[in-house]
mmCIF file of C-alpha atoms in Angstrom:
data_model
loop_
_atom_site.group_PDB
_atom_site.id
_atom_site.type_symbol
_atom_site.label_atom_id
_atom_site.label_comp_id
_atom_site.label_asym_id
_atom_site.label_seq_id
_atom_site.Cartn_x
_atom_site.Cartn_y
_atom_site.Cartn_z
ATOM 1 C CA UNK A 1 -1.133 -8.695 -15.652
ATOM 2 C CA UNK A 2 -3.887 -11.060 -16.726
ATOM 3 C CA UNK A 3 -7.298 -9.898 -17.835
ATOM 4 C CA UNK A 4 -9.792 -9.825 -14.960
ATOM 5 C CA UNK A 5 -12.195 -11.999 -16.968
ATOM 6 C CA UNK A 6 -9.580 -14.752 -17.203
ATOM 7 C CA UNK A 7 -8.575 -14.958 -13.551
ATOM 8 C CA UNK A 8 -10.659 -18.067 -12.842
ATOM 9 C CA UNK A 9 -9.590 -19.807 -16.035
ATOM 10 C CA UNK A 10 -5.964 -18.790 -16.478
ATOM 11 C CA UNK A 11 -4.622 -21.665 -14.353
ATOM 12 C CA UNK A 12 -2.019 -21.253 -11.656
ATOM 13 C CA UNK A 13 0.132 -18.151 -11.457
ATOM 14 C CA UNK A 14 3.444 -19.500 -10.231
ATOM 15 C CA UNK A 15 6.215 -17.147 -11.279
ATOM 16 C CA UNK A 16 7.157 -13.676 -10.188
ATOM 17 C CA UNK A 17 6.725 -10.945 -12.772
ATOM 18 C CA UNK A 18 9.988 -8.952 -12.507
ATOM 19 C CA UNK A 19 8.430 -5.929 -14.195
ATOM 20 C CA UNK A 20 6.287 -5.163 -11.174
ATOM 21 C CA UNK A 21 7.620 -3.863 -7.880
ATOM 22 C CA UNK A 22 4.593 -4.963 -5.882
ATOM 23 C CA UNK A 23 5.147 -7.158 -2.818
ATOM 24 C CA UNK A 24 4.574 -10.874 -3.333
ATOM 25 C CA UNK A 25 1.849 -12.914 -1.694
ATOM 26 C CA UNK A 26 2.290 -16.672 -1.963
ATOM 27 C CA UNK A 27 -1.036 -18.504 -1.552
ATOM 28 C CA UNK A 28 -0.577 -22.106 -0.398
ATOM 29 C CA UNK A 29 -3.990 -23.751 -0.647
ATOM 30 C CA UNK A 30 -5.242 -26.943 -2.310
ATOM 31 C CA UNK A 31 -8.371 -25.165 -3.548
ATOM 32 C CA UNK A 32 -7.949 -23.601 -7.004
ATOM 33 C CA UNK A 33 -11.180 -21.659 -6.470
ATOM 34 C CA UNK A 34 -9.844 -19.997 -3.340
ATOM 35 C CA UNK A 35 -6.528 -19.162 -5.061
ATOM 36 C CA UNK A 36 -8.486 -17.519 -7.878
ATOM 37 C CA UNK A 37 -10.500 -15.565 -5.293
ATOM 38 C CA UNK A 38 -7.317 -14.136 -3.792
ATOM 39 C CA UNK A 39 -5.944 -13.261 -7.212
ATOM 40 C CA UNK A 40 -9.130 -11.372 -7.985
ATOM 41 C CA UNK A 41 -9.026 -9.586 -4.605
ATOM 42 C CA UNK A 42 -5.743 -7.945 -5.551
ATOM 43 C CA UNK A 43 -6.384 -7.502 -9.260
ATOM 44 C CA UNK A 44 -7.775 -4.001 -8.984
ATOM 45 C CA UNK A 45 -6.184 -3.172 -5.623
ATOM 46 C CA UNK A 46 -2.843 -3.570 -7.389
ATOM 47 C CA UNK A 47 -1.140 -3.976 -4.018
ATOM 48 C CA UNK A 48 0.177 -7.554 -4.213
ATOM 49 C CA UNK A 49 1.464 -9.865 -6.862
ATOM 50 C CA UNK A 50 -0.269 -13.158 -6.058
ATOM 51 C CA UNK A 51 1.428 -16.516 -6.708
ATOM 52 C CA UNK A 52 -0.466 -19.785 -6.290
ATOM 53 C CA UNK A 53 0.563 -23.210 -4.997
ATOM 54 C CA UNK A 54 -2.075 -25.940 -4.798
ATOM 55 C CA UNK A 55 -0.398 -27.562 -1.792
ATOM 56 C CA UNK A 56 2.800 -27.323 0.253
ATOM 57 C CA UNK A 57 4.853 -29.639 -1.960
ATOM 58 C CA UNK A 58 4.197 -27.434 -4.967
ATOM 59 C CA UNK A 59 5.955 -24.512 -3.330
ATOM 60 C CA UNK A 60 9.281 -23.682 -4.936
ATOM 61 C CA UNK A 61 11.446 -23.295 -1.835
ATOM 62 C CA UNK A 62 14.022 -21.339 -3.837
ATOM 63 C CA UNK A 63 11.672 -18.469 -4.469
ATOM 64 C CA UNK A 64 9.672 -18.805 -1.251
ATOM 65 C CA UNK A 65 11.911 -16.295 0.581
ATOM 66 C CA UNK A 66 10.804 -13.678 -1.958
ATOM 67 C CA UNK A 67 7.245 -13.871 -0.618
ATOM 68 C CA UNK A 68 6.446 -10.960 1.683
ATOM 69 C CA UNK A 69 3.259 -12.625 2.873
ATOM 70 C CA UNK A 70 2.282 -16.301 2.812
ATOM 71 C CA UNK A 71 -1.462 -17.030 2.833
ATOM 72 C CA UNK A 72 -1.597 -20.546 4.232
ATOM 73 C CA UNK A 73 -4.412 -23.100 4.383
ATOM 74 C CA UNK A 74 -4.304 -25.596 7.253
ATOM 75 C CA UNK A 75 -5.864 -28.729 5.783
ATOM 76 C CA UNK A 76 -4.146 -29.902 2.609
ATOM 77 C CA UNK A 77 -3.747 -33.457 1.345
ATOM 78 C CA UNK A 78 0.019 -33.471 0.764
ATOM 79 C CA UNK A 79 1.261 -31.776 3.928
ATOM 80 C CA UNK A 80 -0.814 -29.811 6.387
ATOM 81 C CA UNK A 81 -0.277 -26.133 7.096
ATOM 82 C CA UNK A 82 0.991 -26.656 10.643
ATOM 83 C CA UNK A 83 3.776 -28.929 9.352
ATOM 84 C CA UNK A 84 4.632 -26.435 6.633
ATOM 85 C CA UNK A 85 5.115 -23.747 9.270
ATOM 86 C CA UNK A 86 8.420 -25.476 10.161
ATOM 87 C CA UNK A 87 9.672 -24.693 6.642
ATOM 88 C CA UNK A 88 8.428 -21.115 6.824
ATOM 89 C CA UNK A 89 9.931 -20.572 10.275
ATOM 90 C CA UNK A 90 13.379 -21.536 8.975
ATOM 91 C CA UNK A 91 13.399 -18.707 6.434
ATOM 92 C CA UNK A 92 15.249 -15.452 7.100
ATOM 93 C CA UNK A 93 13.521 -13.093 7.232
ATOM 94 C CA UNK A 94 10.482 -15.025 8.262
ATOM 95 C CA UNK A 95 7.487 -14.279 6.022
ATOM 96 C CA UNK A 96 4.390 -12.652 7.392
ATOM 97 C CA UNK A 97 1.674 -15.245 7.679
ATOM 98 C CA UNK A 98 -2.038 -15.065 6.935
ATOM 99 C CA UNK A 99 -3.665 -18.324 7.998
ATOM 100 C CA UNK A 100 -6.941 -18.836 6.133
ATOM 101 C CA UNK A 101 -8.891 -21.974 6.903
ATOM 102 C CA UNK A 102 -12.366 -23.471 6.906
ATOM 103 C CA UNK A 103 -11.774 -24.880 10.385
ATOM 104 C CA UNK A 104 -13.574 -23.394 13.355
ATOM 105 C CA UNK A 105 -12.032 -20.255 14.851
ATOM 106 C CA UNK A 106 -10.599 -22.085 17.895
ATOM 107 C CA UNK A 107 -8.449 -24.278 15.627
ATOM 108 C CA UNK A 108 -7.291 -21.250 13.643
ATOM 109 C CA UNK A 109 -6.412 -19.407 16.853
ATOM 110 C CA UNK A 110 -4.354 -22.405 17.953
ATOM 111 C CA UNK A 111 -2.515 -22.381 14.611
ATOM 112 C CA UNK A 112 -1.758 -18.670 15.042
ATOM 113 C CA UNK A 113 -0.329 -19.340 18.512
ATOM 114 C CA UNK A 114 1.791 -22.154 17.079
ATOM 115 C CA UNK A 115 3.147 -19.858 14.346
ATOM 116 C CA UNK A 116 4.080 -17.272 16.962
ATOM 117 C CA UNK A 117 5.839 -19.938 19.032
ATOM 118 C CA UNK A 118 7.880 -20.677 15.890
ATOM 119 C CA UNK A 119 8.904 -17.024 15.810
ATOM 120 C CA UNK A 120 6.507 -15.849 13.109
ATOM 121 C CA UNK A 121 5.292 -12.943 15.141
ATOM 122 C CA UNK A 122 3.446 -11.273 12.261
ATOM 123 C CA UNK A 123 0.646 -13.831 11.912
ATOM 124 C CA UNK A 124 -3.104 -13.347 11.588
ATOM 125 C CA UNK A 125 -5.771 -16.037 11.255
ATOM 126 C CA UNK A 126 -9.050 -15.765 9.331
ATOM 127 C CA UNK A 127 -11.920 -18.194 8.879
ATOM 128 C CA UNK A 128 -13.135 -18.923 5.350
ATOM 129 C CA UNK A 129 -15.141 -17.785 3.503
ATOM 130 C CA UNK A 130 -13.354 -14.431 3.539
ATOM 131 C CA UNK A 131 -14.593 -11.418 1.623
ATOM 132 C CA UNK A 132 -12.399 -9.060 -0.362
ATOM 133 C CA UNK A 133 -12.558 -6.203 2.150
ATOM 134 C CA UNK A 134 -11.438 -8.294 5.123
ATOM 135 C CA UNK A 135 -8.745 -10.140 3.192
ATOM 136 C CA UNK A 136 -7.153 -7.053 1.636
ATOM 137 C CA UNK A 137 -7.395 -5.114 4.891
ATOM 138 C CA UNK A 138 -5.713 -7.962 6.795
ATOM 139 C CA UNK A 139 -2.946 -8.282 4.208
ATOM 140 C CA UNK A 140 -2.287 -4.541 4.415
ATOM 141 C CA UNK A 141 -2.238 -4.744 8.214
ATOM 142 C CA UNK A 142 0.293 -7.578 8.076
ATOM 143 C CA UNK A 143 2.497 -5.625 5.686
ATOM 144 C CA UNK A 144 2.570 -2.684 8.063
ATOM 145 C CA UNK A 145 3.865 -4.837 10.942
ATOM 146 C CA UNK A 146 7.566 -4.991 11.694
ATOM 147 C CA UNK A 147 8.952 -8.455 12.205
ATOM 148 C CA UNK A 148 11.705 -9.590 14.498
ATOM 149 C CA UNK A 149 14.682 -11.107 12.689
ATOM 150 C CA UNK B 1 -41.117 -14.221 -2.993
ATOM 151 C CA UNK B 2 -37.871 -16.011 -2.262
ATOM 152 C CA UNK B 3 -36.387 -18.186 -4.986
ATOM 153 C CA UNK B 4 -37.120 -21.890 -4.434
ATOM 154 C CA UNK B 5 -33.465 -22.866 -4.401
ATOM 155 C CA UNK B 6 -32.246 -20.138 -2.056
ATOM 156 C CA UNK B 7 -31.552 -22.558 0.806
ATOM 157 C CA UNK B 8 -29.530 -24.791 -1.491
ATOM 158 C CA UNK B 9 -27.839 -21.949 -3.260
ATOM 159 C CA UNK B 10 -27.624 -18.245 -2.465
ATOM 160 C CA UNK B 11 -26.624 -16.572 -5.709
ATOM 161 C CA UNK B 12 -25.614 -13.331 -3.955
ATOM 162 C CA UNK B 13 -22.813 -14.836 -1.846
ATOM 163 C CA UNK B 14 -20.114 -14.886 -4.516
ATOM 164 C CA UNK B 15 -20.871 -11.342 -5.681
ATOM 165 C CA UNK B 16 -20.657 -10.126 -2.080
ATOM 166 C CA UNK B 17 -17.411 -11.975 -1.296
ATOM 167 C CA UNK B 18 -15.678 -10.865 -4.476
ATOM 168 C CA UNK B 19 -17.301 -7.408 -4.615
ATOM 169 C CA UNK B 20 -17.658 -8.153 -8.294
ATOM 170 C CA UNK B 21 -20.764 -8.048 -10.492
ATOM 171 C CA UNK B 22 -19.241 -8.597 -13.929
ATOM 172 C CA UNK B 23 -21.229 -11.597 -15.270
ATOM 173 C CA UNK B 24 -18.207 -12.913 -17.212
ATOM 174 C CA UNK B 25 -16.134 -13.095 -14.037
ATOM 175 C CA UNK B 26 -18.958 -14.644 -12.001
ATOM 176 C CA UNK B 27 -19.678 -17.241 -14.693
ATOM 177 C CA UNK B 28 -16.030 -18.298 -14.744
ATOM 178 C CA UNK B 29 -15.946 -18.698 -10.957
ATOM 179 C CA UNK B 30 -19.207 -20.703 -10.878
ATOM 180 C CA UNK B 31 -17.962 -22.885 -13.720
ATOM 181 C CA UNK B 32 -14.697 -23.435 -11.879
ATOM 182 C CA UNK B 33 -16.669 -24.496 -8.791
ATOM 183 C CA UNK B 34 -18.769 -26.955 -10.811
ATOM 184 C CA UNK B 35 -15.701 -28.540 -12.424
ATOM 185 C CA UNK B 36 -13.859 -28.671 -9.093
ATOM 186 C CA UNK B 37 -16.829 -30.183 -7.240
ATOM 187 C CA UNK B 38 -17.512 -32.887 -9.798
ATOM 188 C CA UNK B 39 -13.917 -34.110 -9.571
ATOM 189 C CA UNK B 40 -13.637 -33.939 -5.786
ATOM 190 C CA UNK B 41 -17.040 -35.473 -5.133
ATOM 191 C CA UNK B 42 -16.331 -38.415 -7.461
ATOM 192 C CA UNK B 43 -13.075 -38.948 -5.572
ATOM 193 C CA UNK B 44 -14.992 -38.823 -2.270
ATOM 194 C CA UNK B 45 -17.553 -41.385 -3.457
ATOM 195 C CA UNK B 46 -14.793 -43.737 -4.622
ATOM 196 C CA UNK B 47 -12.915 -43.260 -1.324
ATOM 197 C CA UNK B 48 -16.122 -44.007 0.619
ATOM 198 C CA UNK B 49 -16.712 -47.179 -1.428
ATOM 199 C CA UNK B 50 -13.158 -48.240 -0.547
ATOM 200 C CA UNK B 51 -13.604 -47.421 3.136
ATOM 201 C CA UNK B 52 -10.951 -44.682 2.985
ATOM 202 C CA UNK B 53 -12.720 -42.421 5.471
ATOM 203 C CA UNK B 54 -9.730 -40.227 6.272
ATOM 204 C CA UNK B 55 -9.528 -39.373 2.567
ATOM 205 C CA UNK B 56 -13.267 -38.658 2.569
ATOM 206 C CA UNK B 57 -12.683 -36.398 5.576
ATOM 207 C CA UNK B 58 -10.043 -34.316 3.748
ATOM 208 C CA UNK B 59 -12.157 -34.036 0.592
ATOM 209 C CA UNK B 60 -15.248 -33.028 2.591
ATOM 210 C CA UNK B 61 -13.218 -30.307 4.321
ATOM 211 C CA UNK B 62 -12.090 -28.918 0.980
ATOM 212 C CA UNK B 63 -15.597 -29.074 -0.495
ATOM 213 C CA UNK B 64 -17.037 -27.401 2.604
ATOM 214 C CA UNK B 65 -14.893 -24.300 2.094
ATOM 215 C CA UNK B 66 -15.462 -24.003 -1.638
ATOM 216 C CA UNK B 67 -19.225 -24.611 -1.273
ATOM 217 C CA UNK B 68 -19.570 -21.889 1.327
ATOM 218 C CA UNK B 69 -17.563 -19.471 -0.799
ATOM 219 C CA UNK B 70 -20.038 -19.610 -3.678
ATOM 220 C CA UNK B 71 -23.226 -19.746 -1.595
ATOM 221 C CA UNK B 72 -23.897 -23.493 -1.792
ATOM 222 C CA UNK B 73 -24.922 -23.418 1.840
ATOM 223 C CA UNK B 74 -26.718 -26.760 2.155
ATOM 224 C CA UNK B 75 -23.826 -28.546 0.490
ATOM 225 C CA UNK B 76 -21.402 -26.753 2.809
ATOM 226 C CA UNK B 77 -23.448 -27.946 5.807
ATOM 227 C CA UNK B 78 -23.551 -31.509 4.456
ATOM 228 C CA UNK B 79 -19.784 -31.488 4.002
ATOM 229 C CA UNK B 80 -19.342 -30.256 7.579
ATOM 230 C CA UNK B 81 -21.462 -33.193 8.807
ATOM 231 C CA UNK B 82 -19.357 -35.650 6.791
ATOM 232 C CA UNK B 83 -16.155 -34.001 8.010
ATOM 233 C CA UNK B 84 -17.261 -34.254 11.645
ATOM 234 C CA UNK B 85 -18.538 -37.840 11.303
ATOM 235 C CA UNK B 86 -15.369 -39.108 9.622
ATOM 236 C CA UNK B 87 -12.960 -37.120 11.818
ATOM 237 C CA UNK B 88 -11.980 -40.256 13.748
ATOM 238 C CA UNK B 89 -12.087 -42.441 10.619
ATOM 239 C CA UNK B 90 -15.713 -43.443 11.300
ATOM 240 C CA UNK B 91 -17.786 -44.439 8.257
ATOM 241 C CA UNK B 92 -20.531 -42.135 7.013
ATOM 242 C CA UNK B 93 -22.341 -44.036 4.214
ATOM 243 C CA UNK B 94 -25.760 -42.463 4.820
ATOM 244 C CA UNK B 95 -24.328 -38.948 4.817
ATOM 245 C CA UNK B 96 -22.495 -39.694 1.553
ATOM 246 C CA UNK B 97 -25.726 -40.898 -0.020
ATOM 247 C CA UNK B 98 -27.708 -37.800 0.944
ATOM 248 C CA UNK B 99 -24.814 -35.516 -0.031
ATOM 249 C CA UNK B 100 -24.702 -37.093 -3.505
ATOM 250 C CA UNK B 101 -28.307 -35.987 -4.032
ATOM 251 C CA UNK B 102 -27.431 -32.533 -2.733
ATOM 252 C CA UNK B 103 -24.478 -32.231 -5.112
ATOM 253 C CA UNK B 104 -26.898 -32.848 -8.008
ATOM 254 C CA UNK B 105 -29.441 -30.335 -6.677
ATOM 255 C CA UNK B 106 -26.721 -27.730 -6.147
ATOM 256 C CA UNK B 107 -25.421 -28.209 -9.660
ATOM 257 C CA UNK B 108 -28.933 -27.774 -11.027
ATOM 258 C CA UNK B 109 -29.457 -24.584 -9.018
ATOM 259 C CA UNK B 110 -26.128 -23.135 -10.142
ATOM 260 C CA UNK B 111 -26.796 -24.108 -13.759
ATOM 261 C CA UNK B 112 -30.083 -22.193 -13.574
ATOM 262 C CA UNK B 113 -28.261 -19.170 -12.201
ATOM 263 C CA UNK B 114 -25.625 -19.455 -14.925
ATOM 264 C CA UNK B 115 -28.431 -19.193 -17.492
ATOM 265 C CA UNK B 116 -29.536 -15.941 -15.857
ATOM 266 C CA UNK B 117 -25.966 -14.615 -15.820
ATOM 267 C CA UNK B 118 -25.566 -15.415 -19.506
ATOM 268 C CA UNK B 119 -28.497 -13.114 -20.279
ATOM 269 C CA UNK B 120 -26.546 -10.284 -18.576
ATOM 270 C CA UNK B 121 -23.543 -10.686 -20.849
ATOM 271 C CA UNK B 122 -22.886 -7.779 -23.214
ATOM 272 C CA UNK B 123 -24.552 -8.384 -26.566
ATOM 273 C CA UNK B 124 -27.054 -10.909 -25.193
#
């Protein structure tokens, strides 16, 4: 695990550390600052291994199914989050989805409904900025939900 | 007395969001924001000069979120205005001009706070 002081400067964390048994959270967000926030949220909580992708096209689809939770932004320059939900919905089992966006809540709620229409029943939406307590609590809540296969 | 720059920059926001008070960690996040903003804002200014308002819209959205997350509230509000104005590809030259000034003021306010944080480093 990286040193807490280096989280904002270490660059992207993109590969799974096989030595840890923690569940994997894949953050798909074009903002490096936000990705570093999420990494720091779970540094001391030790509950998730956080992998970062600065956009949908950076996501390695081969290891995407290993993500237990995907934290997805909606507005990204390469492909937006709603489009990327098609890719996520095709996975078996479908990942649990935490939509985190700077859009107004009504837009986020619509995205959550769309994800559920795609069969991703374990989906929660949050509006940025999100503090550590809310984010970690929501991720834990998602992990406790059973998902239909 | 409230600090003069509080409206532009609330130095407590990042500490509250991260639940982290280690000055080394906070400095690295503020520095990351400054580097990130400089790059994105230059891209936005170039896109505005070229009339690429949908690109400006996407960049303003990204800057809005990152600004709010470190307490750069005025900049976050300015980015929201640009995002809303350019949502249908409409030009927003006046908003870009005033936001450029705000980017500078925000950077100055954060730089001042970074100086304070450096005095809290162990051994300082």
